[in-house]
Short mmCIF file of C-alpha atoms and ligand atoms in Angstrom, two decimals:
data_model
loop_
_atom_site.label_atom_id
_atom_site.label_comp_id
_atom_site.label_asym_id
_atom_site.label_seq_id
_atom_site.Cartn_x
_atom_site.Cartn_y
_atom_site.Cartn_z
CA MET V 15 129.66 119.35 101.59
CA ASN V 16 126.99 121.04 102.28
CA ILE V 17 123.84 119.90 103.25
CA VAL V 18 120.74 121.37 103.16
CA TRP V 19 118.85 118.64 105.62
CA TYR V 20 115.10 118.78 104.39
CA ARG V 21 112.05 117.99 107.28
CA ARG V 22 109.16 119.84 107.42
CA ASP V 23 109.82 122.67 105.37
CA LEU V 24 109.64 120.49 101.80
CA ARG V 25 109.61 123.65 99.05
CA VAL V 26 112.34 125.94 96.93
CA ASN V 27 110.94 129.29 97.74
CA ASP V 28 111.63 130.73 100.44
CA HIS V 29 114.19 128.34 101.85
CA LEU V 30 116.68 130.36 104.22
CA PRO V 31 119.12 127.00 104.10
CA LEU V 32 118.84 126.30 100.72
CA SER V 33 120.06 130.02 99.85
CA THR V 34 122.84 130.41 102.19
CA ALA V 35 124.44 126.62 101.57
CA ALA V 36 124.35 127.55 98.00
CA LYS V 37 126.61 130.51 98.45
CA TYR V 38 129.05 128.42 99.46
CA GLY V 39 129.52 126.17 96.64
CA GLU V 40 128.59 122.68 95.89
CA VAL V 41 124.98 121.82 97.74
CA LEU V 42 123.13 118.26 98.14
CA PRO V 43 119.54 118.62 98.92
CA LEU V 44 118.83 115.19 101.52
CA TYR V 45 115.32 114.18 103.16
CA ILE V 46 116.01 111.04 105.63
CA ILE V 47 113.77 108.77 106.22
CA GLU V 48 114.34 108.13 110.23
CA PRO V 49 112.54 104.93 110.99
CA SER V 50 112.30 106.04 114.72
CA LEU V 51 110.09 108.77 113.17
CA TRP V 52 108.39 106.65 110.91
CA GLN V 53 107.73 103.55 113.16
CA GLY V 54 105.55 103.13 115.68
CA GLY V 55 105.11 106.79 116.77
CA ILE V 56 102.29 109.76 115.69
CA TYR V 57 103.06 109.67 111.96
CA SER V 58 101.36 107.18 110.11
CA ALA V 59 100.92 106.66 105.87
CA ARG V 60 98.98 110.13 105.54
CA HIS V 61 101.28 111.87 106.88
CA TYR V 62 104.23 109.73 104.99
CA ALA V 63 101.57 109.79 101.65
CA PHE V 64 101.81 114.26 101.90
CA VAL V 65 105.57 114.06 102.46
CA PHE V 66 106.20 112.08 99.21
CA GLU V 67 104.33 113.69 97.07
CA SER V 68 105.74 116.41 98.77
CA LEU V 69 109.19 115.36 97.52
CA GLU V 70 108.10 113.91 94.73
CA GLU V 71 107.82 117.84 93.17
CA LEU V 72 110.38 118.81 95.57
CA SER V 73 112.15 116.60 93.31
CA VAL V 74 111.17 118.12 90.13
CA ARG V 75 112.28 121.68 91.17
CA LEU V 76 115.00 121.58 92.65
CA ALA V 77 116.60 119.42 89.60
CA GLU V 78 114.54 122.83 87.51
CA MET V 79 117.46 124.78 89.62
CA GLY V 80 120.59 122.64 88.73
CA GLY V 81 120.41 121.04 92.13
CA CYS V 82 119.09 117.05 93.27
CA LEU V 83 117.31 116.18 96.21
CA PHE V 84 118.79 112.28 97.92
CA VAL V 85 116.41 110.81 99.88
CA THR V 86 117.93 107.68 102.11
CA ILE V 87 116.33 105.74 105.08
CA GLY V 88 118.74 105.78 107.92
CA GLU V 89 119.02 107.38 111.78
CA ALA V 90 119.98 110.65 111.20
CA GLU V 91 123.21 110.18 113.51
CA ASN V 92 124.15 107.28 111.00
CA VAL V 93 123.86 108.92 108.18
CA PHE V 94 125.20 111.50 109.16
CA ARG V 95 128.62 109.79 109.80
CA LYS V 96 128.46 108.03 106.52
CA LEU V 97 128.59 111.64 104.61
CA GLU V 98 131.28 112.34 106.37
CA GLU V 99 132.76 109.44 105.42
CA ALA V 100 132.92 109.81 102.43
CA TYR V 101 133.19 113.44 102.30
CA GLY V 102 136.21 113.94 105.12
CA THR V 103 133.82 117.38 106.04
CA ILE V 104 130.63 118.71 105.99
CA LYS V 105 128.61 120.87 107.05
CA VAL V 106 124.57 120.62 107.77
CA PHE V 107 122.46 123.58 106.97
CA PHE V 108 119.13 123.13 108.51
CA HIS V 109 115.92 125.46 109.55
CA LYS V 110 115.34 125.55 113.12
CA GLU V 111 112.43 124.03 114.49
CA LYS V 112 111.55 123.99 118.06
CA GLU V 113 110.28 120.91 118.59
CA LEU V 114 113.07 118.93 117.00
CA SER V 115 116.27 121.51 117.60
CA LYS V 116 117.31 120.65 120.65
CA SER V 117 117.61 117.19 120.06
CA ILE V 118 119.05 116.99 117.06
CA ARG V 119 121.12 119.46 118.50
CA TYR V 120 122.15 117.41 121.58
CA HIS V 121 121.37 114.22 120.03
CA CYS V 122 123.15 114.59 116.44
CA LEU V 123 125.44 116.46 115.11
CA GLU V 124 126.92 118.71 118.46
CA LYS V 125 127.11 115.10 119.63
CA ILE V 126 129.20 114.03 117.00
CA GLY V 127 130.81 117.34 116.16
CA ILE V 128 129.86 117.86 112.87
CA PRO V 129 129.30 121.53 111.63
CA PHE V 130 126.11 122.39 111.65
CA GLN V 131 123.76 125.67 110.57
CA GLU V 132 120.20 126.29 111.76
CA ALA V 133 118.27 128.90 110.09
CA PRO V 134 116.83 131.64 112.23
CA SER V 135 112.98 131.16 111.59
CA LEU V 136 110.96 133.63 112.42
CA ASN V 137 108.94 131.35 114.62
CA GLY V 138 111.70 130.49 116.55
CA GLU V 139 113.98 132.80 117.28
CA LYS V 140 111.54 135.77 117.59
CA ALA V 141 110.17 134.56 120.32
CA THR V 142 110.15 137.88 121.84
CA ILE V 143 107.57 139.61 120.05
CA GLN V 144 104.90 140.68 122.82
CA SER V 145 101.96 141.76 119.94
CA LYS V 146 100.88 140.76 117.09
CA MET V 147 101.56 144.62 115.55
CA LYS V 148 104.37 143.14 116.59
CA TRP V 149 104.86 140.40 115.02
CA ILE V 150 103.16 142.29 111.72
CA ARG V 151 105.75 145.03 111.32
CA VAL V 152 109.03 142.48 111.69
CA LEU V 153 107.17 140.40 109.07
CA GLU V 154 107.37 143.62 106.76
CA GLY V 155 110.01 143.99 107.34
CA GLU V 156 111.49 141.10 105.93
CA SER V 157 112.08 139.63 102.28
CA GLU V 158 110.90 136.52 100.64
CA LEU V 159 113.97 134.11 98.69
CA ALA V 160 113.62 133.12 95.57
CA PRO V 161 115.29 129.71 95.33
CA PRO V 162 119.31 129.96 94.64
CA LYS V 163 121.23 128.58 91.27
CA LEU V 164 122.42 125.24 92.97
CA LYS V 165 125.80 123.16 92.06
CA LEU V 166 125.36 119.47 91.69
CA PRO V 167 127.96 117.08 94.63
CA GLU V 168 130.33 116.12 91.88
CA ARG V 169 131.31 112.39 93.55
CA LEU V 170 128.60 110.87 94.90
CA PRO V 171 128.31 107.40 97.83
CA ASP V 172 126.55 104.61 96.50
CA TRP V 173 124.20 104.76 98.69
CA LEU V 174 122.77 108.11 98.20
CA SER V 175 121.95 107.03 94.43
CA GLU V 176 118.80 105.71 94.71
CA PRO V 177 115.77 106.81 92.07
CA LEU V 178 112.93 109.21 94.14
CA GLY V 179 110.64 105.92 93.29
CA LYS V 180 112.61 103.53 95.76
CA PHE V 181 110.81 104.85 98.66
CA ARG V 182 107.44 105.33 97.14
CA ASN V 183 106.17 101.42 98.69
CA TYR V 184 108.21 101.96 102.14
CA HIS V 185 105.67 100.97 104.44
CA VAL V 186 104.92 103.47 107.43
CA PRO V 187 101.83 101.81 109.57
CA GLY V 188 98.19 103.53 109.15
CA ASP V 189 95.80 104.05 107.07
CA LEU V 190 96.34 106.78 103.91
CA ILE V 191 93.11 108.90 103.59
CA PRO V 192 90.65 108.26 100.80
CA LEU V 193 89.27 112.12 100.90
CA GLY V 194 92.84 113.91 101.82
CA GLN V 195 94.72 116.99 100.62
CA PRO V 196 97.42 116.24 97.87
CA GLY V 197 100.83 117.63 99.16
CA GLY V 198 103.54 119.59 97.87
CA GLU V 199 104.59 122.88 96.63
CA ARG V 200 102.22 124.29 93.24
CA LYS V 201 99.06 122.41 96.07
CA ALA V 202 100.46 124.83 98.46
CA GLU V 203 100.49 127.75 96.20
CA GLU V 204 97.69 127.31 94.02
CA THR V 205 95.85 126.97 97.57
CA LEU V 206 96.72 130.09 99.00
CA GLN V 207 96.34 131.47 95.39
CA SER V 208 92.33 129.73 94.92
CA PHE V 209 91.88 131.46 98.82
CA PHE V 210 92.23 135.30 98.03
CA LYS V 211 90.58 135.01 94.59
CA GLY V 212 87.64 134.97 96.82
CA ARG V 213 87.32 132.24 99.68
CA TYR V 214 88.34 134.10 102.24
CA MET V 215 84.95 136.55 102.28
CA MET V 216 83.35 133.60 104.04
CA TYR V 217 86.75 132.99 106.07
CA GLU V 218 85.51 131.44 109.10
CA GLY V 219 81.59 131.43 107.29
CA LYS V 220 79.99 129.73 110.81
CA GLU V 221 76.79 130.24 109.64
CA GLU V 222 76.98 128.81 106.50
CA GLY V 223 77.52 124.72 108.46
CA LEU V 224 79.84 122.69 108.95
CA LEU V 225 79.76 120.09 106.07
CA LYS V 226 81.09 123.98 103.80
CA ALA V 227 83.20 124.91 106.45
CA SER V 228 86.60 122.97 104.68
CA ASN V 229 85.93 126.14 101.73
CA TYR V 230 86.02 128.82 103.65
CA SER V 231 88.73 128.57 105.90
CA SER V 232 91.94 128.89 103.81
CA ARG V 233 92.70 124.97 104.31
CA LEU V 234 96.88 125.27 104.33
CA SER V 235 97.55 123.89 107.41
CA PRO V 236 98.69 120.66 106.08
CA TYR V 237 101.26 122.90 103.58
CA LEU V 238 102.02 125.08 106.56
CA ALA V 239 102.51 122.50 109.48
CA TRP V 240 105.41 120.22 106.47
CA GLY V 241 106.69 123.62 105.24
CA ASN V 242 105.60 123.26 101.49
CA ILE V 243 104.99 127.25 102.03
CA SER V 244 106.82 129.31 104.51
CA ALA V 245 104.64 131.34 107.36
CA LYS V 246 106.52 134.16 105.65
CA THR V 247 104.63 133.69 102.34
CA VAL V 248 101.83 133.37 103.78
CA VAL V 249 101.79 136.85 105.84
CA LYS V 250 102.50 138.59 103.06
CA LYS V 251 100.36 137.67 100.97
CA SER V 252 97.54 138.52 103.24
CA LEU V 253 99.11 141.93 104.06
CA GLY V 254 99.76 142.74 100.48
CA GLU V 255 95.77 141.57 99.63
CA LEU V 256 94.56 144.07 103.17
CA LYS V 257 96.46 146.56 101.52
CA GLU V 258 94.30 146.02 98.62
CA ALA V 259 91.13 145.89 100.07
CA LYS V 260 88.25 147.47 99.09
CA THR V 261 85.31 147.06 101.59
CA GLU V 262 85.81 146.28 105.41
CA GLU V 263 83.52 142.87 105.04
CA ALA V 264 87.51 142.29 103.25
CA ARG V 265 89.97 143.44 105.92
CA LYS V 266 87.87 142.03 108.51
CA ALA V 267 88.29 138.60 107.18
CA ILE V 268 92.12 139.49 106.18
CA ASN V 269 92.32 140.32 109.95
CA SER V 270 90.68 137.25 111.44
CA PHE V 271 92.69 134.92 108.71
CA LEU V 272 96.26 137.06 110.03
CA ASP V 273 94.79 136.25 114.08
CA SER V 274 94.85 132.64 112.74
CA LEU V 275 98.88 133.00 111.49
CA TYR V 276 100.02 134.77 114.68
CA SER V 277 98.18 131.92 116.81
CA ARG V 278 100.20 129.93 114.48
CA PHE V 279 103.51 131.90 115.40
CA LEU V 280 102.57 132.24 119.16
CA ALA V 281 101.97 128.20 119.77
CA TYR V 282 105.70 128.44 117.75
CA GLY V 283 107.70 131.05 119.73
CA ASN V 284 105.78 130.65 123.06
CA SER V 285 105.05 128.96 126.18
CA LEU V 286 101.65 127.86 127.35
CA PRO V 287 99.28 131.01 129.41
CA GLN V 288 99.33 130.34 132.34
CA LYS V 289 95.55 131.12 133.84
CA ASN V 290 92.90 128.83 133.63
CA ARG V 291 95.35 126.58 135.29
CA GLN V 292 93.59 124.70 138.44
CA LEU V 293 92.69 122.02 136.76
CA THR V 294 91.43 118.77 138.96
CA ILE V 295 91.69 116.27 136.14
CA GLU V 296 93.80 112.65 137.11
CA GLU V 297 94.45 111.93 133.93
CA LYS V 298 93.40 108.36 133.12
CA SER V 299 94.64 105.58 130.15
CA TRP V 300 91.65 103.94 127.44
CA ASN V 301 90.48 100.47 128.02
CA ARG V 302 90.28 98.58 124.76
CA ASP V 303 86.88 98.76 124.18
CA GLU V 304 86.61 102.84 125.26
CA GLN V 305 89.42 102.51 122.43
CA GLU V 306 87.38 100.90 120.23
CA ARG V 307 84.55 103.07 120.94
CA ILE V 308 86.66 105.68 120.08
CA GLN V 309 88.77 105.28 117.60
CA THR V 310 86.00 104.18 115.10
CA GLY V 311 83.52 106.70 116.16
CA ARG V 312 80.93 104.48 117.39
CA THR V 313 81.02 106.49 121.29
CA GLY V 314 77.37 106.93 121.03
CA ILE V 315 77.71 110.86 120.54
CA PRO V 316 76.53 111.92 117.09
CA ILE V 317 79.00 114.94 117.16
CA ILE V 318 81.77 113.15 118.52
CA ASP V 319 81.14 110.30 115.91
CA ALA V 320 80.93 111.90 112.95
CA SER V 321 83.66 114.40 113.60
CA VAL V 322 85.85 111.28 114.57
CA VAL V 323 84.87 109.76 111.08
CA SER V 324 85.54 112.95 109.30
CA LEU V 325 88.58 113.00 111.02
CA THR V 326 89.39 109.76 109.43
CA LYS V 327 88.37 110.29 106.15
CA THR V 328 90.06 113.90 105.13
CA GLY V 329 92.34 114.31 107.48
CA TRP V 330 90.66 117.45 108.52
CA LEU V 331 88.63 119.67 110.74
CA PRO V 332 87.39 122.65 111.56
CA TYR V 333 88.44 124.41 114.62
CA SER V 334 85.90 124.03 116.82
CA LEU V 335 84.96 119.99 115.80
CA ARG V 336 88.64 119.96 116.66
CA ALA V 337 87.97 121.47 120.12
CA VAL V 338 85.19 119.60 120.61
CA LEU V 339 86.71 116.56 120.29
CA ALA V 340 90.06 117.64 122.42
CA THR V 341 87.84 118.94 125.33
CA PHE V 342 85.16 115.75 125.34
CA LEU V 343 88.41 113.14 125.31
CA CYS V 344 90.53 115.52 127.84
CA ASN V 345 87.78 116.70 130.11
CA GLY V 346 85.06 114.34 129.67
CA LEU V 347 86.75 110.88 129.51
CA GLN V 348 89.80 112.58 131.67
CA LEU V 349 92.33 110.39 129.10
CA ASP V 350 95.70 110.91 129.38
CA LYS V 351 96.83 114.06 127.14
CA GLN V 352 99.49 112.19 125.24
CA LEU V 353 96.89 109.31 124.25
CA VAL V 354 94.78 112.04 123.41
CA LYS V 355 97.46 114.01 121.76
CA GLU V 356 98.53 110.19 119.74
CA PHE V 357 95.56 109.67 118.53
CA LEU V 358 94.44 113.17 116.79
CA GLY V 359 98.27 113.22 115.79
CA SER V 360 98.25 110.41 113.53
CA LEU V 361 94.70 111.59 111.91
CA LEU V 362 95.20 115.05 111.46
CA GLN V 363 97.00 115.49 108.25
CA ASP V 364 98.61 118.95 109.07
CA TYR V 365 99.85 116.80 112.55
CA ASP V 366 102.42 120.19 113.81
CA PRO V 367 103.66 119.35 117.58
CA CYS V 368 103.78 122.43 118.33
CA ILE V 369 100.08 123.68 117.80
CA LEU V 370 98.51 120.27 118.38
CA ASP V 371 100.30 119.92 122.31
CA ARG V 372 99.52 123.46 123.21
CA GLU V 373 95.97 123.63 121.98
CA LEU V 374 94.96 120.62 123.69
CA GLU V 375 96.51 122.08 126.60
CA LEU V 376 94.22 125.11 125.90
CA CYS V 377 91.01 123.01 125.40
CA ALA V 378 92.09 120.85 128.33
CA SER V 379 92.19 123.93 130.32
CA PHE V 380 88.94 125.47 129.18
CA SER V 381 90.57 128.47 126.64
CA GLY V 382 89.70 127.43 123.85
CA LYS V 383 90.72 130.46 120.98
CA ARG V 384 87.76 132.74 119.13
CA ILE V 385 85.24 129.61 119.96
CA THR V 386 82.27 128.92 121.88
CA VAL V 387 83.02 126.05 122.86
CA TYR V 388 79.76 124.16 123.89
CA PHE V 389 80.86 122.05 126.98
CA HIS V 390 77.82 119.12 126.92
CA PRO V 391 78.27 117.01 124.39
CA VAL V 392 75.24 117.10 122.70
CA ARG V 393 74.15 120.66 123.05
CA ALA V 394 78.48 121.40 121.20
CA GLY V 395 76.07 119.03 118.56
CA LYS V 396 73.51 121.04 118.41
CA LYS V 397 75.16 124.15 118.58
CA LEU V 398 77.38 123.46 115.89
CA ASP V 399 75.60 121.08 113.27
CA SER V 400 71.97 122.98 114.10
CA ASP V 401 70.41 120.96 111.00
CA GLY V 402 72.26 117.56 111.34
CA ALA V 403 74.00 117.90 107.97
CA PHE V 404 77.29 117.54 109.14
CA ILE V 405 76.40 114.16 111.61
CA LYS V 406 74.35 112.69 108.83
CA ARG V 407 76.47 112.71 106.33
CA TYR V 408 79.45 110.91 108.93
CA ILE V 409 76.24 108.56 110.07
CA PRO V 410 74.84 106.76 107.64
CA GLU V 411 72.91 104.78 110.45
CA LEU V 412 70.81 108.50 111.76
CA ALA V 413 71.16 109.49 108.04
CA SER V 414 67.10 109.91 108.12
CA LEU V 415 66.67 110.18 111.51
CA PRO V 416 63.98 113.38 111.99
CA ILE V 417 66.52 116.58 113.10
CA LYS V 418 64.87 116.39 116.69
CA TYR V 419 65.86 113.04 117.23
CA VAL V 420 69.51 113.16 115.66
CA HIS V 421 71.54 115.02 117.99
CA GLU V 422 70.41 112.40 120.94
CA PRO V 423 68.59 109.24 119.09
CA TRP V 424 68.27 107.31 121.95
CA ARG V 425 65.16 109.20 122.34
CA TYR V 426 63.99 108.17 118.91
CA THR V 427 61.65 105.40 120.03
CA GLY V 428 62.90 102.91 117.32
CA PHE V 429 66.24 103.16 118.73
CA TYR V 430 67.57 100.77 118.73
CA THR V 431 66.21 98.99 115.01
CA LEU V 432 68.66 101.87 113.88
CA GLY V 433 72.20 100.05 115.39
CA TYR V 434 74.03 102.66 116.04
CA PRO V 435 74.76 102.19 120.13
CA VAL V 436 73.92 103.55 123.06
CA PRO V 437 76.28 106.42 124.10
CA MET V 438 79.25 104.98 126.51
CA LYS V 439 79.22 107.45 128.16
CA ASP V 440 75.92 109.15 129.46
CA PRO V 441 76.38 112.67 128.27
CA ASP V 442 74.63 114.65 130.79
CA THR V 443 77.58 112.65 133.52
CA ILE V 444 80.00 113.88 130.65
CA PHE V 445 78.95 116.93 131.52
CA LYS V 446 78.78 117.15 134.92
CA THR V 447 82.33 115.39 135.23
CA ILE V 448 83.74 118.24 132.62
CA LYS V 449 81.75 121.29 135.28
CA LEU V 450 83.72 119.76 138.02
CA SER V 451 87.18 119.49 136.81
CA ALA V 452 87.29 123.51 135.96
CA PRO V 453 86.08 125.20 139.02
CA ALA V 454 88.56 128.58 138.01
CA ALA V 455 86.31 127.89 134.90
CA GLU V 456 83.10 127.86 136.49
CA ASN V 457 83.02 131.21 138.24
CA ARG V 458 84.75 133.11 135.19
CA PRO V 459 81.93 135.35 133.80
CA LYS V 460 79.84 134.03 131.51
CA LYS V 461 80.21 136.67 128.35
CA TYR V 462 84.20 137.47 127.16
CA PRO V 463 85.43 139.97 124.69
CA GLN V 464 84.65 138.77 120.89
CA SER V 465 88.63 139.06 119.45
CA SER V 466 91.73 139.86 121.82
CA PRO V 467 94.83 139.84 118.21
CA GLU V 468 96.94 141.17 120.71
CA ILE V 469 96.82 137.96 122.75
CA GLY V 470 96.18 135.44 119.59
CA GLU V 471 93.94 133.63 121.78
CA GLN V 472 89.94 133.54 123.29
CA LEU V 473 88.36 132.74 125.90
CA SER V 474 85.12 130.73 125.38
CA MET V 475 81.70 131.82 126.14
CA ASP V 476 79.08 130.11 127.36
CA LEU V 477 81.27 127.06 128.53
CA PHE V 478 78.43 126.53 131.28
CA ASP V 479 75.00 127.38 130.60
CA GLU V 480 72.43 124.87 130.78
C1 FAD Y 593 92.47 120.59 119.69
C2 FAD Y 593 93.02 121.01 118.25
C3 FAD Y 593 94.12 120.72 117.86
C4 FAD Y 593 95.09 120.95 116.61
N1 FAD Y 593 95.76 120.99 116.16
C5 FAD Y 593 96.54 121.31 114.71
C6 FAD Y 593 97.46 120.79 114.24
O1 FAD Y 593 97.84 119.78 114.73
N2 FAD Y 593 98.05 121.27 113.40
C7 FAD Y 593 97.64 122.25 112.41
O2 FAD Y 593 98.37 123.33 111.30
N3 FAD Y 593 96.32 122.88 113.40
C8 FAD Y 593 95.84 122.76 114.43
N4 FAD Y 593 94.86 123.59 115.12
C9 FAD Y 593 94.65 124.45 115.64
C10 FAD Y 593 93.55 124.38 113.80
O3 FAD Y 593 92.14 124.02 114.11
C11 FAD Y 593 93.78 124.34 111.75
O4 FAD Y 593 95.45 124.97 112.01
C12 FAD Y 593 92.95 124.38 111.12
O5 FAD Y 593 92.14 123.93 111.67
C13 FAD Y 593 93.33 124.45 110.26
O6 FAD Y 593 92.83 124.24 108.87
P1 FAD Y 593 92.79 126.06 107.64
O7 FAD Y 593 93.68 125.82 107.15
O8 FAD Y 593 91.57 126.45 106.91
O9 FAD Y 593 92.56 126.73 109.30
P2 FAD Y 593 93.17 128.47 109.17
O10 FAD Y 593 91.14 129.27 110.04
O11 FAD Y 593 92.76 128.94 107.33
O12 FAD Y 593 94.18 128.68 109.57
C14 FAD Y 593 95.25 128.82 108.68
C15 FAD Y 593 96.23 129.19 109.38
O13 FAD Y 593 96.87 129.45 110.91
C16 FAD Y 593 97.20 128.27 111.30
N5 FAD Y 593 96.79 127.87 112.56
C17 FAD Y 593 95.33 128.42 112.54
N6 FAD Y 593 94.23 128.31 113.61
C18 FAD Y 593 95.51 127.87 114.96
C19 FAD Y 593 95.28 127.69 116.36
N7 FAD Y 593 94.36 128.09 116.89
N8 FAD Y 593 96.87 127.34 116.15
C20 FAD Y 593 97.57 127.69 115.88
N9 FAD Y 593 97.83 127.97 114.28
C21 FAD Y 593 96.42 128.11 114.22
C22 FAD Y 593 97.51 127.05 111.20
O14 FAD Y 593 98.71 126.47 109.88
C23 FAD Y 593 96.40 127.30 110.01
O15 FAD Y 593 96.65 126.86 108.27
C24 FAD Y 593 94.65 122.54 116.31
C25 FAD Y 593 93.18 122.87 117.01
C26 FAD Y 593 92.70 122.18 118.19
C27 FAD Y 593 91.42 122.88 118.37
#
């Protein structure tokens, strides 16, 4: 039996394992809900809801192709053993994923001797590509795969015949997102279309303010992270639009978007840059009070709290606020990176282990991408949310404060009547801690180049400007 093992590739279009398996005869597309992944780790209810919506649509699309999606709960190794017992011989087809491949090969399929075929993903396989131009050239030479015709298995084990609806209420810890993005291949396609219909012209429209940031970036991240759309599809669409672009402005916006996609490629394929890593930080755990204040957005530092509340409600933050939050937690509070990863990963709807790991490393080593990272938490707020609209939206206690106090409410004479907490740590002390922890960064020149597409990342500016 040819099994297509779905994981973070929840789509039918441009799906190499599905197309390959279909050539061999009967196909059993399978999603395994692994308790070890979903219980007590980074994955939370908001991720499961997105995945479940994606599975619902996948199931419809596979049925249109003559197939059927099968879902079961169990550890992958046990599920494959049971499938082998049921069918005699099986072969498992799946996408290579940098983060998961090693564990899957060595602790699961390889260990139990089940044949498998990993589809080379553009991300993992072509790690040797050294520049954005070469990456584009490789992609130009690739074609997208249309969904194949499928042949249903004639025989099915009883335990695999449960309707998808049964898994809707599988309990995963954590809260759902009131204002999140719905999962599924169609939503991914619509989001891509709407981006290139006009939103892209304002790509990274920083001058529009944080509240509008979500309109002007692509918002493709959860769809790419859970594989509702392939990176190849997005890049090829962008290259097509680039060819058609009539103005310099349009070309600039699309190129900037391609820089982001190239960063994604780097996060998957390449190891971290080794520069700027002479840090003096000793990472620590958080205490109960600290943890509660951070997780509920009550640190007393408005831009940090507004970011946490926004992330909790929507599952998304623009790059700039992710960087500010990560820098505050990793460098300002010197928290253990694993804790920060768990905290942010469980809230980000687009949680992607490869990207989050890399970005945390880059923030912790003061090398953020294409963004001015203002390490003083109050100055960061003032720069990024100059009219205070973002803070006012997410912290109701500060909604009626005059703008001059929004970023520093403790300076307001009536502060104690607001019901907003005093900072858990003095922002100037945080700034000094950050400064001390980055001797290498402090010695760097103050201004860095505007873009550096060949390396896909960009050093920060204004690191320690007073
Ligand atoms: C601390 C921190 C944590 C992050 N964690 C994640 C994460 O878990 N998952 C995630 O998808 N992105 C993560 N990012 C990268 C980036 O912030 C998000 O991809 C982006 O904000 C998502 O919005 P968008 O899809 O509208 O992005 P766009 O700007 O429209 O970018 C298009 C796509 O390019 C990719 N991309 C953009 N920026 C990066 C980057 N710096 N590195 C790698 N890929 C990138 C994403 O897939 C994104 O969807 C993180 C950034 C920081 C600073």
